[in-house]
Coordinates of C-alpha atoms in Angstrom, one line a residue:
X1 CA -125.1 -110.4 173.6
X2 CA -121.1 -110.1 173.3
X3 CA -119.9 -110.3 170.3
X4 CA -118.6 -114.2 168.3
X5 CA -114.5 -113.5 168.9
X6 CA -112.7 -116.1 165.3
X7 CA -109.0 -117.2 165.9
X8 CA -107.4 -115.4 163.0
X9 CA -106.3 -117.3 160.3
X10 CA -101.8 -119.5 159.7
X11 CA -101.0 -117.3 157.5
X12 CA -99.0 -118.8 154.1
X13 CA -97.6 -116.9 150.8
X14 CA -97.9 -120.4 149.2
X15 CA -101.6 -120.6 147.5
X16 CA -99.9 -123.7 144.7
X17 CA -101.3 -126.8 145.0
X18 CA -99.3 -129.1 147.0
X19 CA -99.1 -133.0 148.6
X20 CA -100.3 -131.6 151.4
X21 CA -103.3 -129.7 149.7
X22 CA -104.1 -133.2 148.1
X23 CA -104.0 -135.6 151.0
X24 CA -106.1 -132.6 152.7
X25 CA -108.8 -132.2 149.5
X26 CA -108.9 -136.8 148.6
X27 CA -110.5 -136.8 152.1
X28 CA -113.3 -133.8 151.3
X29 CA -113.6 -135.3 148.8
X30 CA -114.1 -139.2 149.8
X31 CA -116.2 -137.4 153.9
X32 CA -119.2 -135.6 150.1
X33 CA -119.0 -138.8 148.9
X34 CA -119.7 -140.6 152.0
X35 CA -123.6 -140.2 152.3
X36 CA -125.0 -140.3 148.1
X37 CA -122.3 -144.4 147.6
X38 CA -124.1 -145.2 151.5
X39 CA -128.1 -144.2 150.3
X40 CA -126.9 -145.6 147.3
X41 CA -126.2 -149.0 147.8
X42 CA -129.0 -148.9 150.5
X43 CA -131.4 -148.0 148.1
X44 CA -130.4 -150.9 145.5
X45 CA -130.5 -153.1 148.9
X46 CA -133.3 -152.8 150.2
X47 CA -135.4 -155.3 148.5
X48 CA -133.0 -158.5 149.5
X49 CA -133.0 -157.2 152.7
X50 CA -137.2 -156.9 153.0
X51 CA -137.2 -160.1 151.7
X52 CA -134.2 -161.2 154.0
X53 CA -136.2 -160.4 156.9
X54 CA -139.8 -160.8 156.4
X55 CA -140.5 -156.6 157.0
X56 CA -143.5 -154.7 155.5
X57 CA -142.5 -151.8 157.4
X58 CA -138.7 -151.7 155.0
X59 CA -139.3 -148.3 154.7
X60 CA -137.3 -147.8 157.2
X61 CA -134.3 -148.8 156.1
X62 CA -133.5 -145.5 154.4
X63 CA -135.7 -143.3 155.9
X64 CA -134.4 -143.9 160.0
X65 CA -130.8 -142.4 159.1
X66 CA -132.4 -139.6 156.5
X67 CA -134.6 -138.8 159.9
X68 CA -131.3 -138.8 162.2
X69 CA -129.5 -137.0 159.6
X70 CA -132.3 -134.3 160.0
X71 CA -132.2 -133.7 163.3
X72 CA -127.6 -133.9 164.2
X73 CA -127.9 -131.1 161.5
X74 CA -128.5 -128.2 163.7
X75 CA -125.8 -129.2 166.7
X76 CA -123.2 -129.6 164.9
X77 CA -124.0 -126.3 163.1
X78 CA -123.5 -124.4 166.8
X79 CA -120.5 -127.1 167.5
X80 CA -118.4 -126.9 164.3
X81 CA -118.6 -122.9 165.9
X82 CA -117.9 -123.2 168.7
X83 CA -115.5 -126.3 168.8
X84 CA -113.7 -126.6 165.7
X85 CA -115.1 -128.4 162.3
X86 CA -112.6 -131.2 162.5
X87 CA -113.5 -131.9 165.6
X88 CA -117.2 -132.3 164.5
X89 CA -116.3 -134.3 161.9
X90 CA -114.8 -136.4 163.6
X91 CA -117.3 -136.9 166.4
X92 CA -119.7 -137.1 164.1
X93 CA -118.3 -140.0 161.8
X94 CA -117.2 -141.7 164.2
X95 CA -120.8 -142.5 165.8
X96 CA -121.6 -142.9 162.4
X97 CA -119.0 -145.7 162.3
X98 CA -120.7 -147.6 165.0
X99 CA -124.1 -147.2 163.7
X100 CA -122.4 -149.2 160.4
X101 CA -121.0 -151.7 162.0
X102 CA -123.7 -152.9 164.4
X103 CA -125.9 -152.9 160.9
X104 CA -123.2 -154.5 159.1
X105 CA -123.9 -157.3 162.5
X106 CA -128.0 -157.7 162.3
X107 CA -129.7 -160.5 163.3
X108 CA -132.7 -159.3 163.4
X109 CA -134.5 -156.3 161.3
X110 CA -134.7 -153.5 164.7
X111 CA -131.1 -153.7 165.2
X112 CA -130.2 -153.7 162.0
X113 CA -132.7 -150.2 162.1
X114 CA -131.2 -149.1 165.0
X115 CA -127.4 -149.2 163.4
X116 CA -129.0 -147.7 160.2
X117 CA -130.5 -144.8 162.6
X118 CA -127.6 -144.5 164.3
X119 CA -125.4 -143.9 161.2
X120 CA -127.6 -141.0 160.4
X121 CA -125.4 -139.3 162.9
X122 CA -123.6 -138.4 159.9
X123 CA -125.2 -137.2 157.0
X124 CA -124.0 -133.2 158.8
X125 CA -120.3 -134.2 157.0
X126 CA -121.5 -133.2 154.0
X127 CA -121.6 -129.1 154.6
X128 CA -118.8 -129.8 157.0
X129 CA -117.0 -130.9 154.8
X130 CA -116.7 -128.1 152.7
X131 CA -116.9 -125.3 155.6
X132 CA -113.3 -126.8 155.3
X133 CA -112.4 -126.3 152.5
X134 CA -113.1 -122.7 153.3
X135 CA -110.4 -122.8 155.9
X136 CA -107.8 -125.2 155.6
X137 CA -107.0 -123.9 151.2
X138 CA -105.0 -121.1 150.2
X139 CA -107.8 -118.5 148.8
X140 CA -106.7 -118.6 145.5
X141 CA -107.5 -122.7 145.5
X142 CA -111.1 -122.1 147.3
X143 CA -113.3 -122.8 144.6
X144 CA -111.4 -125.1 142.7
X145 CA -112.1 -127.1 146.1
X146 CA -115.1 -126.7 145.8
X147 CA -116.1 -127.5 142.8
X148 CA -114.3 -131.0 142.9
X149 CA -116.4 -131.6 146.5
X150 CA -119.6 -130.9 144.3
X151 CA -117.3 -133.3 141.7
X152 CA -118.1 -136.3 144.1
X153 CA -122.0 -136.7 142.5
X154 CA -120.4 -137.6 139.6
X155 CA -117.5 -140.0 140.2
X156 CA -121.0 -141.6 142.9
X157 CA -123.3 -142.1 139.9
X158 CA -120.2 -142.9 138.0
X159 CA -118.9 -145.6 139.9
X160 CA -121.6 -146.3 142.0
X161 CA -124.0 -147.9 140.1
X162 CA -121.2 -151.2 138.2
X163 CA -119.8 -151.1 142.9
X164 CA -123.9 -151.7 144.0
X165 CA -124.0 -153.9 140.9
X166 CA -120.6 -156.0 142.1
X167 CA -121.3 -156.6 145.8
X168 CA -125.3 -156.7 145.6
X169 CA -125.2 -159.4 143.0
X170 CA -122.3 -161.5 143.5
X171 CA -122.2 -161.1 148.0
X172 CA -125.0 -160.7 149.0
X173 CA -126.5 -157.2 150.6
X174 CA -123.7 -158.2 153.8
X175 CA -121.4 -157.2 151.5
X176 CA -122.5 -154.2 150.9
X177 CA -123.5 -153.0 154.5
X178 CA -119.8 -154.7 154.9
X179 CA -118.4 -151.8 152.1
X180 CA -120.0 -148.9 153.9
X181 CA -118.5 -149.7 157.1
X182 CA -115.2 -149.8 155.2
X183 CA -115.4 -147.2 153.6
X184 CA -116.5 -144.4 156.4
X185 CA -113.8 -145.9 158.1
X186 CA -111.4 -145.6 155.9
X187 CA -112.3 -141.4 156.0
X188 CA -112.1 -141.4 159.7
X189 CA -108.9 -142.2 159.5
X190 CA -107.9 -140.0 156.9
X191 CA -109.7 -136.5 158.5
X192 CA -107.6 -137.2 161.7
X193 CA -104.6 -137.9 160.0
X194 CA -104.6 -135.2 157.3
X195 CA -107.5 -132.1 158.1
X196 CA -106.0 -129.4 159.6
X197 CA -108.5 -127.6 162.3
X198 CA -110.3 -124.7 161.2
X199 CA -109.5 -120.7 162.8
X200 CA -112.6 -120.6 162.7
X201 CA -114.4 -119.8 165.9
X202 CA -116.5 -118.5 167.8
X203 CA -115.8 -118.8 172.0
X204 CA -117.7 -116.0 174.1
X205 CA -120.6 -118.4 173.0
X206 CA -122.8 -121.7 174.6
X207 CA -124.8 -125.0 172.8
X208 CA -128.8 -123.6 172.3
X209 CA -130.0 -127.3 172.7
X210 CA -133.8 -125.7 173.6
X211 CA -133.6 -124.8 169.8
X212 CA -132.0 -127.7 168.3
X213 CA -134.1 -129.5 170.1
X214 CA -137.7 -127.3 168.2
X215 CA -135.6 -126.7 165.4
X216 CA -134.2 -130.4 164.6
X217 CA -136.9 -132.3 166.3
X218 CA -139.9 -129.7 163.9
X219 CA -137.7 -130.4 160.9
X220 CA -137.5 -133.8 161.3
X221 CA -140.9 -134.1 162.3
X222 CA -142.4 -132.9 159.4
X223 CA -139.8 -135.2 156.3
X224 CA -141.2 -137.5 158.6
X225 CA -145.1 -137.7 158.2
X226 CA -144.0 -136.6 154.4
X227 CA -142.3 -139.8 154.0
X228 CA -144.6 -141.7 155.7
X229 CA -147.3 -139.3 154.2
X230 CA -148.4 -141.3 150.3
X231 CA -149.5 -144.3 153.1
X232 CA -150.8 -142.3 156.0
X233 CA -153.1 -140.4 152.7
X234 CA -152.3 -137.0 152.4
X235 CA -155.2 -135.1 154.7
X236 CA -155.2 -137.9 157.3
X237 CA -154.8 -136.9 160.8
X238 CA -151.9 -138.6 161.5
X239 CA -150.3 -136.6 158.2
X240 CA -151.3 -133.5 159.4
X241 CA -150.6 -133.9 163.2
X242 CA -147.1 -134.2 161.7
X243 CA -146.9 -131.2 160.1
X244 CA -148.3 -129.4 161.9
X245 CA -146.7 -130.9 164.9
X246 CA -143.6 -129.9 163.5
X247 CA -144.6 -126.4 162.0
X248 CA -145.5 -125.2 165.7
X249 CA -141.4 -126.9 167.1
X250 CA -140.5 -124.1 163.9
X251 CA -142.2 -121.5 164.2
X252 CA -141.6 -121.4 168.4
X253 CA -138.2 -122.1 167.8
X254 CA -138.2 -119.3 165.6
X255 CA -139.6 -117.0 168.2
X256 CA -137.2 -118.6 170.4
X257 CA -134.3 -117.3 168.8
X258 CA -135.3 -113.8 168.2
X259 CA -134.8 -114.1 172.5
X260 CA -132.0 -116.0 173.9
X261 CA -128.2 -114.4 174.1
X262 CA -126.8 -117.3 172.0
X263 CA -128.9 -118.9 169.4
X264 CA -128.4 -121.8 167.6
X265 CA -128.5 -120.3 164.0
X266 CA -129.3 -115.7 164.1
X267 CA -131.9 -114.7 162.6
X268 CA -129.8 -112.3 161.0
X269 CA -127.7 -114.3 159.1
X270 CA -131.6 -116.0 157.4
X271 CA -132.7 -113.2 157.5
X272 CA -130.7 -110.5 154.4
X273 CA -131.5 -110.9 151.6
X274 CA -127.7 -112.5 149.8
X275 CA -128.0 -115.6 152.3
X276 CA -131.9 -116.1 152.2
X277 CA -132.3 -115.2 148.4
X278 CA -128.9 -118.1 148.0
X279 CA -130.5 -121.1 149.8
X280 CA -133.7 -120.9 148.4
X281 CA -132.6 -120.7 145.2
X282 CA -129.2 -123.1 145.3
X283 CA -131.9 -125.4 147.0
X284 CA -134.0 -125.6 145.3
X285 CA -132.4 -126.5 141.7
X286 CA -130.3 -128.5 144.2
X287 CA -133.5 -130.5 145.0
X288 CA -135.0 -131.4 142.6
X289 CA -131.4 -132.8 140.5
X290 CA -131.1 -135.1 143.2
X291 CA -134.7 -135.9 144.1
X292 CA -135.2 -137.3 140.2
X293 CA -133.3 -140.3 140.8
X294 CA -135.5 -141.9 142.4
X295 CA -136.8 -141.9 138.8
X296 CA -134.9 -143.7 136.9
X297 CA -133.9 -146.2 139.4
X298 CA -137.0 -147.4 138.9
X299 CA -138.1 -146.9 135.4
X300 CA -134.0 -148.6 134.5
X301 CA -134.2 -151.5 137.3
X302 CA -138.0 -152.4 136.7
X303 CA -139.6 -154.7 135.8
X304 CA -141.2 -154.5 131.7
X305 CA -144.7 -155.8 132.0
X306 CA -147.2 -155.2 129.4
X307 CA -150.4 -153.5 131.2
X308 CA -148.5 -154.1 134.8
X309 CA -144.8 -152.2 134.2
X310 CA -143.1 -149.4 132.2
X311 CA -139.3 -149.8 133.9
X312 CA -137.4 -150.9 130.9
X313 CA -136.5 -154.2 132.6
X314 CA -132.7 -153.6 132.3
X315 CA -129.8 -154.6 134.8
X316 CA -127.6 -153.0 137.5
X317 CA -125.1 -152.9 135.4
X318 CA -126.5 -152.0 132.0
X319 CA -128.1 -148.7 133.4
X320 CA -124.7 -147.8 135.6
X321 CA -123.2 -147.9 131.1
X322 CA -125.7 -146.2 129.5
X323 CA -125.2 -143.2 132.1
X324 CA -122.0 -143.5 132.2
X325 CA -121.9 -140.3 130.0
X326 CA -123.8 -137.7 131.6
X327 CA -121.8 -139.0 134.9
X328 CA -118.4 -138.2 133.7
X329 CA -120.2 -135.3 132.4
X330 CA -121.8 -134.0 135.7
X331 CA -117.2 -135.0 137.1
X332 CA -116.1 -132.1 134.3
X333 CA -118.5 -129.8 135.1
X334 CA -118.5 -129.7 138.6
X335 CA -114.2 -129.8 137.9
X336 CA -114.0 -126.5 135.9
X337 CA -117.0 -124.4 137.8
X338 CA -114.9 -123.7 140.7
X339 CA -112.6 -122.1 137.3
X340 CA -115.6 -120.4 136.2
X341 CA -116.8 -118.9 138.6
X342 CA -113.7 -116.7 139.0
X343 CA -114.3 -115.2 135.6
X344 CA -118.2 -115.4 136.1
X345 CA -120.6 -113.9 137.8
X346 CA -122.5 -116.6 139.6
X347 CA -125.8 -116.3 139.6
X348 CA -125.3 -116.7 135.6
X349 CA -123.3 -120.0 136.0
X350 CA -126.8 -121.5 138.6
X351 CA -129.4 -119.6 135.8
X352 CA -127.1 -122.0 132.5
X353 CA -127.3 -125.1 135.4
X354 CA -131.2 -124.8 136.2
X355 CA -132.5 -124.0 132.6
X356 CA -129.9 -126.8 131.2
X357 CA -131.3 -129.4 134.5
X358 CA -134.9 -128.0 133.4
X359 CA -135.1 -128.9 129.7
X360 CA -133.1 -132.2 130.7
X361 CA -135.7 -133.6 132.4
X362 CA -138.2 -131.9 130.2
X363 CA -137.0 -133.8 127.4
X364 CA -136.4 -136.5 129.6
X365 CA -140.5 -136.7 129.9
X366 CA -141.3 -137.3 126.6
X367 CA -138.0 -139.3 125.4
X368 CA -137.5 -142.1 128.1
X369 CA -137.8 -145.2 126.3
X370 CA -134.5 -146.5 125.1
X371 CA -131.1 -145.9 125.6
X372 CA -130.1 -142.8 123.1
X373 CA -133.2 -141.3 124.5
X374 CA -131.2 -141.4 128.3
X375 CA -127.9 -140.3 126.3
X376 CA -129.9 -137.1 124.0
X377 CA -131.5 -135.9 127.7
X378 CA -127.9 -135.9 129.5
X379 CA -125.9 -134.1 127.0
X380 CA -128.1 -130.9 128.9
X381 CA -128.8 -132.8 133.0
X382 CA -125.1 -133.5 132.7
X383 CA -123.7 -130.3 132.0
X384 CA -126.7 -128.5 134.5
X385 CA -126.5 -130.9 137.4
X386 CA -122.1 -129.8 137.0
X387 CA -123.3 -126.7 137.8
X388 CA -125.6 -126.6 140.1
X389 CA -124.3 -128.8 142.5
X390 CA -120.7 -127.3 142.4
X391 CA -121.9 -123.9 142.5
X392 CA -124.2 -124.4 145.0
X393 CA -121.6 -125.2 148.1
X394 CA -119.3 -121.3 146.6
X395 CA -122.8 -119.1 146.6
X396 CA -122.8 -119.9 150.3
X397 CA -118.7 -118.7 151.0
X398 CA -120.0 -115.5 149.2
X399 CA -123.0 -115.1 151.1
X400 CA -121.2 -114.5 154.4
X401 CA -118.3 -113.9 156.7
X402 CA -115.6 -116.4 157.7
X403 CA -116.9 -117.1 161.2
X404 CA -121.0 -117.7 159.5
X405 CA -119.5 -119.9 157.1
X406 CA -120.3 -123.2 159.2
X407 CA -123.6 -122.1 159.9
X408 CA -125.0 -121.2 156.5
X409 CA -123.7 -124.3 154.8
X410 CA -125.3 -126.3 157.5
X411 CA -128.3 -123.9 157.5
X412 CA -128.2 -124.1 153.5
X413 CA -127.8 -128.1 153.2
X414 CA -130.0 -127.9 156.1
X415 CA -132.5 -126.8 153.7
X416 CA -131.7 -128.9 150.3
X417 CA -132.4 -132.1 152.3
X418 CA -135.9 -131.3 154.1
X419 CA -136.9 -129.6 149.8
X420 CA -135.0 -133.0 148.2
X421 CA -137.0 -134.9 150.8
X422 CA -140.4 -133.1 150.1
X423 CA -140.1 -133.2 146.6
X424 CA -139.0 -137.1 146.0
X425 CA -142.0 -138.2 148.1
X426 CA -144.1 -135.6 144.9
X427 CA -142.3 -138.1 142.6
X428 CA -143.5 -141.3 144.3
X429 CA -146.8 -140.0 144.3
X430 CA -146.8 -138.7 140.5
X431 CA -145.8 -142.2 140.1
X432 CA -148.2 -144.1 142.1
X433 CA -151.5 -141.7 140.9
X434 CA -151.3 -144.4 137.8
X435 CA -149.2 -147.6 138.8
X436 CA -150.2 -150.8 139.6
X437 CA -150.0 -152.8 142.8
X438 CA -149.2 -156.7 142.1
X439 CA -149.0 -159.5 145.0
X440 CA -148.0 -156.6 146.9
X441 CA -145.9 -154.9 145.2
X442 CA -145.9 -151.0 144.3
X443 CA -145.5 -151.2 140.1
X444 CA -145.4 -148.1 137.8
X445 CA -146.6 -147.0 134.0
X446 CA -145.5 -144.5 131.6
X447 CA -147.3 -142.1 132.7
X448 CA -146.4 -142.1 136.2
X449 CA -142.8 -141.8 134.8
X450 CA -143.5 -139.3 132.3
X451 CA -145.4 -137.3 135.5
X452 CA -141.9 -137.3 137.9
X453 CA -139.9 -135.7 134.9
X454 CA -141.8 -133.1 134.9
X455 CA -142.5 -132.2 138.4
X456 CA -138.6 -132.1 138.8
X457 CA -138.7 -130.3 134.7
X458 CA -140.8 -127.8 137.8
X459 CA -139.1 -127.7 140.2
X460 CA -135.3 -127.2 138.4
X461 CA -137.4 -124.5 136.1
X462 CA -138.6 -122.3 139.6
X463 CA -135.0 -122.6 141.4
X464 CA -134.0 -120.7 138.4
X465 CA -136.9 -118.1 138.4
X466 CA -135.3 -118.0 142.2
X467 CA -131.9 -116.6 140.9
X468 CA -133.3 -113.5 140.1
X469 CA -134.1 -112.7 143.5
X470 CA -130.3 -113.3 144.5
X471 CA -128.9 -109.4 144.3
X472 CA -124.9 -108.5 142.6
X473 CA -122.3 -111.0 145.1
X474 CA -118.9 -110.2 146.1
X475 CA -116.7 -112.1 143.0
X476 CA -114.7 -115.5 144.4
X477 CA -111.5 -114.3 144.9
X478 CA -113.2 -111.0 146.9
X479 CA -113.6 -113.7 148.9
X480 CA -112.0 -113.6 152.8
X481 CA -111.7 -117.1 152.4
X482 CA -108.9 -119.6 153.1
X483 CA -105.3 -119.7 154.4
X484 CA -103.7 -115.9 153.0
X485 CA -102.3 -116.8 149.1

């Protein structure tokens, strides 16, 4: 097997933040924020979509795009290494825009789901944006740029609920679908104009189609079974068949990759302690922080019906106002994390973030009944989440060589996505155990919300403990990343 070669980097002695860098950063920030804002709008539109199309299979409205995103990620990882990150980013975003248009124009539920499934192809755009940040910014700006991109979680959390309330309450779910379409289209134009192609490339390789089908198909089968497990029954033959089949496909993938000349994901990369330990700790910690959004949304927006539902019955606008301080803290800390990473061991920053989120969600498990309760645990969760989501991509950069960055970012994104789905479904299961079904609708009791928050706090604690497996990492300034500074 011939060793991969990388194209020489562009030399630039200027490490100042120029207008060109600002435009590139805005474009990448838009790219990273596109998936969570789409998920937020789609999630809030589910009820109206189900009623409009009179369907009992509303889960496919969001599950379909998640499945295709999982399936496409391995192929996007390899394509980025072969053909360039910008080209791959434009390709997946273009296909996603086409899916968005189909969904917005849908006249029946089948057409709507087909469009949403197609739109899921741009799910890999987030990890491609992080990988591009490593290549297109001067070396001294890479960690700061990564922190700014991670702040998208706070930006979406701050602006998204207000936007969702305005679109859905005023104009209905079609407005939300067209907003998603317009946002993706503008994002595509910005990518074409303001993003430079990465010079890092694998020249002597080819696409590993069989490996992609095994890995993507296996993980998709597992994610699908987890998404449907609460309906099928976790020990039902159907759940066991899908999960077992997926696991078999992943095991066959491992055996196949060890023998192929052009592996999709070099197993030598995953076997390194500094790589798998970072993947595991960051994926569990970040996956848990994202998964808790499901519990928070249901807690705040479900009605309060004595004996049936212990939701708070807030409007979307009130929920947005109460959660705004938390979102601001996420943004501020995420932006600052890039600078902190240059002064402190990134393992300590991740541990601090994990500890804060653990404490915050543990508090939230007991106090989640009024506005000041949310502000109280938000003081811990906001900074904790800001640290966790922003330090994860930086730690991935520290753990690999430049030519491996697309594969590493994609692999971490893949692991985190699977972890997030698993925790999210476990949250649903915990809440449903003590829930009540009335008039065909699932309602949740206070004990269910308490258990859900405890579950997430436990997952955050596990992610924090896993940091102990990570060996000493290189200082951020020693990373061979970005253009010459």
